[in-house]
Amino acid sequence: MRALEPTTTGELDRGRVRVHYEVYGDGSPTVYLLMPDVIVHSRAWKAQIPFLSRHFRVVVSDPRGNGLSDRPHSPEDLGDRLLLDDQWAVLDAVGAEKAVLVGVCTGAGHALMMAAEAPERVLGVCAINPGLLLTEPLPHRIAFDFDAPRESYEGWQQQNRHFWREDWPAFSRFFFGEMFPEPHSTKQREDCVEWSLGAGPDTMLLEYDSPPYLGNAVDTATAVCEAVRCPVLVITGSLDKCQNPLRGPIVADLTGGELVLIEGSGHLPQARDPVKVNLLLRDFIRRV
């Protein structure tokens, strides 16, 4: 049961995979909500779609590998260039010459990359806990060898190739428990765990082994931000355990954008604090 059904839906033939998209509302401008990662699908924006579509036309798409989009066949099928091209293709399919882009994590990185490479098409970017490697990763994200088998897996040791194959649901429960440090987040955690099962360990391992992320170094990530010409809103959770919370302020500084720090918030404030995020998005989109 959804709070709002899409106005239109469609599928794009992207060669080896099909990409599913949905459109809500008919206002202006077009707002494209980009996926944070293949680990969840477009239902991750369920708290934004009904509200924003009262005012604007809202577009979402399932990433290749989850939701109603096809599953990839190789790591190369999940390269960033292909994902960016998918997103441009969705905008072309819905007839959006220009749009406001909103993204979380990797999706925020993609939104900034799209604004940098085609400034004439991007009216503005909202980057929530942006996934550009402008600082060192958080220590717990790189503390343990992803490929090394272990006798047991505790905490972030579960971020491991062998454990993913052994018990992906257990890793997902742990991971989203970390992504939602806010009290009373049971529903949000359960939703994300359920959506992650649509990808599962096979797709997640293909993503892990995919070509290097386009924003995987300070110099390239900096160049992306410096090339952005549109207005930018950065929303950062002070307790983000996925992306280093220092990255948001750097993005805001490099792009000349506005920074909103939500104290006590984790990696997915659009799910845990939707009223605050929705109002920030609405006001930003109206300004741009």
mmCIF file of C-alpha atoms in Angstrom:
data_model
loop_
_atom_site.group_PDB
_atom_site.id
_atom_site.type_symbol
_atom_site.label_atom_id
_atom_site.label_comp_id
_atom_site.label_asym_id
_atom_site.label_seq_id
_atom_site.Cartn_x
_atom_site.Cartn_y
_atom_site.Cartn_z
ATOM 1 C CA MET A 1 0.000 0.000 0.000
ATOM 2 C CA ARG A 2 1.474 3.341 -1.073
ATOM 3 C CA ALA A 3 0.518 6.813 0.067
ATOM 4 C CA LEU A 4 0.553 7.902 -3.588
ATOM 5 C CA GLU A 5 0.552 5.989 -6.861
ATOM 6 C CA PRO A 6 2.793 7.143 -9.718
ATOM 7 C CA THR A 7 1.413 9.297 -12.506
ATOM 8 C CA THR A 8 3.368 7.277 -15.048
ATOM 9 C CA THR A 9 5.870 4.434 -15.014
ATOM 10 C CA GLY A 10 8.323 3.201 -17.581
ATOM 11 C CA GLU A 11 11.256 0.949 -18.349
ATOM 12 C CA LEU A 12 14.352 1.844 -20.323
ATOM 13 C CA ASP A 13 16.298 -0.705 -22.318
ATOM 14 C CA ARG A 14 19.895 0.025 -21.353
ATOM 15 C CA GLY A 15 21.448 -2.815 -23.277
ATOM 16 C CA ARG A 16 22.153 -5.590 -20.814
ATOM 17 C CA VAL A 17 19.646 -4.332 -18.247
ATOM 18 C CA ARG A 18 16.326 -2.515 -18.081
ATOM 19 C CA VAL A 19 15.892 0.410 -15.711
ATOM 20 C CA HIS A 20 12.521 1.092 -14.088
ATOM 21 C CA TYR A 21 11.380 4.651 -13.351
ATOM 22 C CA GLU A 22 8.305 6.373 -11.943
ATOM 23 C CA VAL A 23 6.890 9.898 -12.197
ATOM 24 C CA TYR A 24 4.692 11.596 -9.595
ATOM 25 C CA GLY A 25 2.799 14.862 -9.996
ATOM 26 C CA ASP A 26 2.934 17.380 -12.824
ATOM 27 C CA GLY A 27 4.325 20.543 -11.270
ATOM 28 C CA SER A 28 7.458 22.447 -12.145
ATOM 29 C CA PRO A 29 10.389 22.039 -11.987
ATOM 30 C CA THR A 30 11.194 18.342 -12.339
ATOM 31 C CA VAL A 31 12.903 16.953 -9.234
ATOM 32 C CA TYR A 32 14.892 13.735 -9.658
ATOM 33 C CA LEU A 33 15.550 11.802 -6.442
ATOM 34 C CA LEU A 34 18.699 9.742 -7.047
ATOM 35 C CA MET A 35 19.345 6.444 -5.338
ATOM 36 C CA PRO A 36 21.912 6.293 -2.548
ATOM 37 C CA ASP A 37 23.156 2.906 -3.716
ATOM 38 C CA VAL A 38 22.068 -0.458 -5.123
ATOM 39 C CA ILE A 39 21.534 -1.690 -1.548
ATOM 40 C CA VAL A 40 18.073 -0.064 -1.572
ATOM 41 C CA HIS A 41 15.650 1.014 -4.289
ATOM 42 C CA SER A 42 13.405 3.991 -4.967
ATOM 43 C CA ARG A 43 11.049 3.263 -2.074
ATOM 44 C CA ALA A 44 13.783 4.781 0.055
ATOM 45 C CA TRP A 45 12.227 8.126 -0.991
ATOM 46 C CA LYS A 46 8.712 7.168 0.121
ATOM 47 C CA ALA A 47 8.640 9.926 2.755
ATOM 48 C CA GLN A 48 9.514 12.593 0.161
ATOM 49 C CA ILE A 49 7.443 11.618 -2.881
ATOM 50 C CA PRO A 50 3.901 12.462 -1.642
ATOM 51 C CA PHE A 51 4.955 15.812 -0.182
ATOM 52 C CA LEU A 52 7.197 17.057 -2.973
ATOM 53 C CA SER A 53 4.829 15.935 -5.734
ATOM 54 C CA ARG A 54 2.199 18.359 -4.419
ATOM 55 C CA HIS A 55 4.424 21.147 -5.684
ATOM 56 C CA PHE A 56 6.742 19.673 -8.315
ATOM 57 C CA ARG A 57 7.063 16.804 -10.774
ATOM 58 C CA VAL A 58 9.028 14.090 -8.971
ATOM 59 C CA VAL A 59 11.000 11.361 -10.741
ATOM 60 C CA VAL A 60 12.548 8.276 -9.126
ATOM 61 C CA SER A 61 14.222 5.198 -10.582
ATOM 62 C CA ASP A 62 15.336 1.839 -9.256
ATOM 63 C CA PRO A 63 19.072 1.257 -9.577
ATOM 64 C CA ARG A 64 20.166 -1.575 -11.822
ATOM 65 C CA GLY A 65 20.337 -4.515 -9.419
ATOM 66 C CA ASN A 66 17.338 -3.755 -7.180
ATOM 67 C CA GLY A 67 13.636 -3.010 -7.198
ATOM 68 C CA LEU A 68 11.942 -3.397 -10.586
ATOM 69 C CA SER A 69 15.144 -2.841 -12.559
ATOM 70 C CA ASP A 70 17.073 -5.802 -13.970
ATOM 71 C CA ARG A 71 19.950 -7.493 -12.178
ATOM 72 C CA PRO A 72 23.446 -6.930 -13.592
ATOM 73 C CA HIS A 73 25.602 -9.705 -14.994
ATOM 74 C CA SER A 74 29.103 -8.462 -14.207
ATOM 75 C CA PRO A 75 30.937 -5.845 -12.123
ATOM 76 C CA GLU A 76 31.301 -3.734 -15.262
ATOM 77 C CA ASP A 77 27.511 -3.449 -15.423
ATOM 78 C CA LEU A 78 27.649 -1.372 -12.218
ATOM 79 C CA GLY A 79 30.302 1.136 -13.244
ATOM 80 C CA ASP A 80 29.545 4.755 -12.331
ATOM 81 C CA ARG A 81 29.598 5.899 -15.949
ATOM 82 C CA LEU A 82 26.787 3.490 -16.773
ATOM 83 C CA LEU A 83 24.807 4.561 -13.702
ATOM 84 C CA LEU A 84 25.178 8.231 -14.627
ATOM 85 C CA ASP A 85 24.094 7.470 -18.178
ATOM 86 C CA ASP A 86 21.058 5.611 -16.794
ATOM 87 C CA GLN A 87 20.075 8.730 -14.875
ATOM 88 C CA TRP A 88 20.464 11.006 -17.884
ATOM 89 C CA ALA A 89 18.415 8.512 -19.908
ATOM 90 C CA VAL A 90 15.607 8.646 -17.348
ATOM 91 C CA LEU A 91 15.496 12.439 -17.569
ATOM 92 C CA ASP A 92 15.420 12.199 -21.361
ATOM 93 C CA ALA A 93 12.608 9.635 -21.212
ATOM 94 C CA VAL A 94 10.396 11.900 -19.096
ATOM 95 C CA GLY A 95 11.174 14.923 -21.270
ATOM 96 C CA ALA A 96 13.045 16.869 -18.605
ATOM 97 C CA GLU A 97 15.520 19.205 -20.261
ATOM 98 C CA LYS A 98 16.354 20.610 -16.823
ATOM 99 C CA ALA A 99 15.891 19.285 -13.299
ATOM 100 C CA VAL A 100 16.783 19.701 -9.658
ATOM 101 C CA LEU A 101 18.788 16.687 -8.478
ATOM 102 C CA VAL A 102 18.559 15.311 -4.940
ATOM 103 C CA GLY A 103 20.807 12.496 -3.783
ATOM 104 C CA VAL A 104 21.998 10.652 -0.692
ATOM 105 C CA CYS A 105 25.485 9.175 -0.292
ATOM 106 C CA THR A 106 26.610 7.850 -3.694
ATOM 107 C CA GLY A 107 23.499 9.414 -5.202
ATOM 108 C CA ALA A 108 24.611 12.811 -3.900
ATOM 109 C CA GLY A 109 27.991 12.236 -5.516
ATOM 110 C CA HIS A 110 26.264 11.386 -8.788
ATOM 111 C CA ALA A 111 24.085 14.507 -8.573
ATOM 112 C CA LEU A 112 27.194 16.665 -8.220
ATOM 113 C CA MET A 113 28.907 14.833 -11.095
ATOM 114 C CA MET A 114 25.871 15.395 -13.315
ATOM 115 C CA ALA A 115 25.798 19.082 -12.428
ATOM 116 C CA ALA A 116 29.505 19.345 -13.231
ATOM 117 C CA GLU A 117 29.302 17.636 -16.617
ATOM 118 C CA ALA A 118 26.069 19.211 -17.881
ATOM 119 C CA PRO A 119 25.512 22.508 -16.048
ATOM 120 C CA GLU A 120 22.893 23.612 -18.569
ATOM 121 C CA ARG A 121 20.588 20.776 -17.455
ATOM 122 C CA VAL A 122 20.864 20.988 -13.667
ATOM 123 C CA LEU A 123 18.986 23.752 -11.874
ATOM 124 C CA GLY A 124 20.234 22.826 -8.415
ATOM 125 C CA VAL A 125 21.624 19.994 -6.307
ATOM 126 C CA CYS A 126 20.731 18.854 -2.812
ATOM 127 C CA ALA A 127 23.470 16.556 -1.518
ATOM 128 C CA ILE A 128 22.592 14.599 1.626
ATOM 129 C CA ASN A 129 25.653 13.117 3.348
ATOM 130 C CA PRO A 130 27.532 13.273 0.040
ATOM 131 C CA GLY A 131 29.609 10.291 -1.012
ATOM 132 C CA LEU A 132 32.661 11.999 -2.459
ATOM 133 C CA LEU A 133 36.004 10.986 -0.979
ATOM 134 C CA LEU A 134 37.085 14.457 0.102
ATOM 135 C CA THR A 135 38.495 13.142 3.387
ATOM 136 C CA GLU A 136 39.829 9.880 4.728
ATOM 137 C CA PRO A 137 37.050 7.296 5.272
ATOM 138 C CA LEU A 138 35.744 6.789 8.773
ATOM 139 C CA PRO A 139 38.176 4.426 10.539
ATOM 140 C CA HIS A 140 35.674 1.617 11.091
ATOM 141 C CA ARG A 141 34.916 1.467 7.349
ATOM 142 C CA ILE A 142 38.495 0.429 6.516
ATOM 143 C CA ALA A 143 39.622 -1.299 9.711
ATOM 144 C CA PHE A 144 39.078 -4.857 8.461
ATOM 145 C CA ASP A 145 40.111 -6.701 5.306
ATOM 146 C CA PHE A 146 37.025 -7.173 3.144
ATOM 147 C CA ASP A 147 38.420 -10.309 1.474
ATOM 148 C CA ALA A 148 39.967 -12.123 4.467
ATOM 149 C CA PRO A 149 37.961 -15.033 5.921
ATOM 150 C CA ARG A 150 37.539 -14.985 9.696
ATOM 151 C CA GLU A 151 36.511 -17.516 12.316
ATOM 152 C CA SER A 152 33.861 -15.111 13.557
ATOM 153 C CA TYR A 153 32.496 -11.751 12.487
ATOM 154 C CA GLU A 154 31.634 -9.045 14.987
ATOM 155 C CA GLY A 155 30.549 -5.484 14.324
ATOM 156 C CA TRP A 156 32.181 -3.965 11.254
ATOM 157 C CA GLN A 157 34.034 -7.228 10.637
ATOM 158 C CA GLN A 158 30.743 -8.230 8.985
ATOM 159 C CA GLN A 159 31.621 -5.910 6.115
ATOM 160 C CA ASN A 160 33.293 -8.893 4.520
ATOM 161 C CA ARG A 161 32.927 -10.810 1.270
ATOM 162 C CA HIS A 162 32.616 -14.182 2.985
ATOM 163 C CA PHE A 163 30.140 -13.027 5.617
ATOM 164 C CA TRP A 164 27.946 -11.405 2.975
ATOM 165 C CA ARG A 165 27.636 -14.756 1.222
ATOM 166 C CA GLU A 166 27.130 -16.561 4.514
ATOM 167 C CA ASP A 167 24.465 -14.314 6.054
ATOM 168 C CA TRP A 168 23.554 -11.212 4.078
ATOM 169 C CA PRO A 169 20.419 -10.456 6.185
ATOM 170 C CA ALA A 170 22.565 -10.352 9.346
ATOM 171 C CA PHE A 171 24.953 -7.868 7.774
ATOM 172 C CA SER A 172 22.041 -5.778 6.547
ATOM 173 C CA ARG A 173 20.500 -5.643 10.025
ATOM 174 C CA PHE A 174 23.836 -4.582 11.490
ATOM 175 C CA PHE A 175 24.558 -2.042 8.762
ATOM 176 C CA PHE A 176 21.220 -0.267 8.917
ATOM 177 C CA GLY A 177 21.358 -0.306 12.679
ATOM 178 C CA GLU A 178 24.516 1.776 12.274
ATOM 179 C CA MET A 179 22.925 3.996 9.612
ATOM 180 C CA PHE A 180 20.084 4.904 11.985
ATOM 181 C CA PRO A 181 21.661 5.836 15.339
ATOM 182 C CA GLU A 182 18.587 7.873 16.221
ATOM 183 C CA PRO A 183 16.264 6.389 18.880
ATOM 184 C CA HIS A 184 12.963 4.877 17.744
ATOM 185 C CA SER A 185 14.181 4.027 14.234
ATOM 186 C CA THR A 186 12.874 0.452 14.142
ATOM 187 C CA LYS A 187 10.563 0.971 11.135
ATOM 188 C CA GLN A 188 13.240 2.699 9.073
ATOM 189 C CA ARG A 189 15.745 -0.066 9.804
ATOM 190 C CA GLU A 190 13.233 -2.785 8.938
ATOM 191 C CA ASP A 191 12.324 -1.060 5.654
ATOM 192 C CA CYS A 192 15.933 -0.779 4.560
ATOM 193 C CA VAL A 193 16.730 -4.376 5.474
ATOM 194 C CA GLU A 194 13.760 -5.555 3.423
ATOM 195 C CA TRP A 195 14.786 -3.444 0.423
ATOM 196 C CA SER A 196 18.373 -4.690 0.669
ATOM 197 C CA LEU A 197 17.190 -8.266 0.163
ATOM 198 C CA GLY A 198 16.210 -7.263 -3.371
ATOM 199 C CA ALA A 199 19.879 -6.825 -4.165
ATOM 200 C CA GLY A 200 21.306 -9.565 -1.991
ATOM 201 C CA PRO A 201 24.940 -10.611 -1.694
ATOM 202 C CA ASP A 202 25.500 -11.483 -5.361
ATOM 203 C CA THR A 203 24.585 -8.025 -6.646
ATOM 204 C CA MET A 204 26.314 -6.275 -3.754
ATOM 205 C CA LEU A 205 29.536 -8.137 -4.482
ATOM 206 C CA LEU A 206 29.298 -7.185 -8.151
ATOM 207 C CA GLU A 207 29.006 -3.573 -7.044
ATOM 208 C CA TYR A 208 31.960 -3.922 -4.679
ATOM 209 C CA ASP A 209 34.059 -5.322 -7.547
ATOM 210 C CA SER A 210 32.877 -2.737 -10.086
ATOM 211 C CA PRO A 211 35.227 -0.198 -11.719
ATOM 212 C CA PRO A 212 36.680 2.403 -9.321
ATOM 213 C CA TYR A 213 34.283 5.083 -8.142
ATOM 214 C CA LEU A 214 34.678 8.293 -10.132
ATOM 215 C CA GLY A 215 34.953 10.358 -6.938
ATOM 216 C CA ASN A 216 37.378 8.037 -5.170
ATOM 217 C CA ALA A 217 40.225 10.506 -4.643
ATOM 218 C CA VAL A 218 40.517 13.978 -3.167
ATOM 219 C CA ASP A 219 41.700 15.589 -6.401
ATOM 220 C CA THR A 220 38.964 14.153 -8.619
ATOM 221 C CA ALA A 221 36.247 14.780 -6.010
ATOM 222 C CA THR A 222 37.469 18.345 -5.565
ATOM 223 C CA ALA A 223 37.442 18.917 -9.319
ATOM 224 C CA VAL A 224 33.830 17.718 -9.486
ATOM 225 C CA CYS A 225 32.718 20.168 -6.803
ATOM 226 C CA GLU A 226 34.642 23.075 -8.272
ATOM 227 C CA ALA A 227 32.962 22.516 -11.644
ATOM 228 C CA VAL A 228 29.430 22.819 -10.225
ATOM 229 C CA ARG A 229 27.772 26.114 -11.204
ATOM 230 C CA CYS A 230 24.224 25.695 -9.883
ATOM 231 C CA PRO A 231 22.940 26.380 -6.346
ATOM 232 C CA VAL A 232 23.773 23.604 -3.875
ATOM 233 C CA LEU A 233 22.235 22.589 -0.555
ATOM 234 C CA VAL A 234 24.220 20.162 1.586
ATOM 235 C CA ILE A 235 22.532 18.302 4.451
ATOM 236 C CA THR A 236 24.849 16.476 6.848
ATOM 237 C CA GLY A 237 24.033 14.274 9.823
ATOM 238 C CA SER A 238 26.430 14.755 12.706
ATOM 239 C CA LEU A 239 26.302 11.015 13.548
ATOM 240 C CA ASP A 240 26.709 9.679 10.011
ATOM 241 C CA LYS A 241 28.597 6.368 10.248
ATOM 242 C CA CYS A 242 28.792 5.752 6.505
ATOM 243 C CA GLN A 243 30.287 8.957 5.092
ATOM 244 C CA ASN A 244 32.675 11.093 7.084
ATOM 245 C CA PRO A 245 30.543 14.046 8.312
ATOM 246 C CA LEU A 246 33.446 16.366 7.435
ATOM 247 C CA ARG A 247 32.742 15.812 3.744
ATOM 248 C CA GLY A 248 29.490 17.779 3.711
ATOM 249 C CA PRO A 249 31.059 21.067 4.840
ATOM 250 C CA ILE A 250 33.824 20.643 2.253
ATOM 251 C CA VAL A 251 31.269 20.148 -0.518
ATOM 252 C CA ALA A 252 29.404 23.255 0.613
ATOM 253 C CA ASP A 253 32.633 25.264 0.677
ATOM 254 C CA LEU A 254 33.849 24.101 -2.743
ATOM 255 C CA THR A 255 30.495 24.689 -4.428
ATOM 256 C CA GLY A 256 29.599 27.885 -2.577
ATOM 257 C CA GLY A 257 26.544 26.070 -1.309
ATOM 258 C CA GLU A 258 24.449 26.202 1.836
ATOM 259 C CA LEU A 259 25.217 23.753 4.651
ATOM 260 C CA VAL A 260 22.613 22.401 7.074
ATOM 261 C CA LEU A 261 23.980 20.251 9.894
ATOM 262 C CA ILE A 262 21.398 18.089 11.652
ATOM 263 C CA GLU A 263 22.719 17.288 15.118
ATOM 264 C CA GLY A 264 22.140 13.724 16.247
ATOM 265 C CA SER A 265 21.164 12.573 12.756
ATOM 266 C CA GLY A 266 22.643 9.570 10.997
ATOM 267 C CA HIS A 267 23.184 8.673 7.363
ATOM 268 C CA LEU A 268 19.567 8.744 6.154
ATOM 269 C CA PRO A 269 17.839 11.829 7.577
ATOM 270 C CA GLN A 270 15.275 11.868 4.778
ATOM 271 C CA ALA A 271 13.862 8.663 6.294
ATOM 272 C CA ARG A 272 14.323 9.432 9.977
ATOM 273 C CA ASP A 273 13.493 13.154 9.991
ATOM 274 C CA PRO A 274 11.369 13.558 6.850
ATOM 275 C CA VAL A 275 9.472 16.677 7.892
ATOM 276 C CA LYS A 276 12.651 18.693 8.399
ATOM 277 C CA VAL A 277 14.249 17.369 5.208
ATOM 278 C CA ASN A 278 11.085 17.811 3.137
ATOM 279 C CA LEU A 279 10.754 21.446 4.147
ATOM 280 C CA LEU A 280 14.420 22.074 3.405
ATOM 281 C CA LEU A 281 13.995 20.484 -0.020
ATOM 282 C CA ARG A 282 10.785 22.354 -0.819
ATOM 283 C CA ASP A 283 12.238 25.738 0.074
ATOM 284 C CA PHE A 284 15.491 25.052 -1.799
ATOM 285 C CA ILE A 285 13.685 23.898 -4.956
ATOM 286 C CA ARG A 286 11.463 26.978 -4.886
ATOM 287 C CA ARG A 287 14.521 29.224 -4.626
ATOM 288 C CA VAL A 288 16.304 27.663 -7.576
#
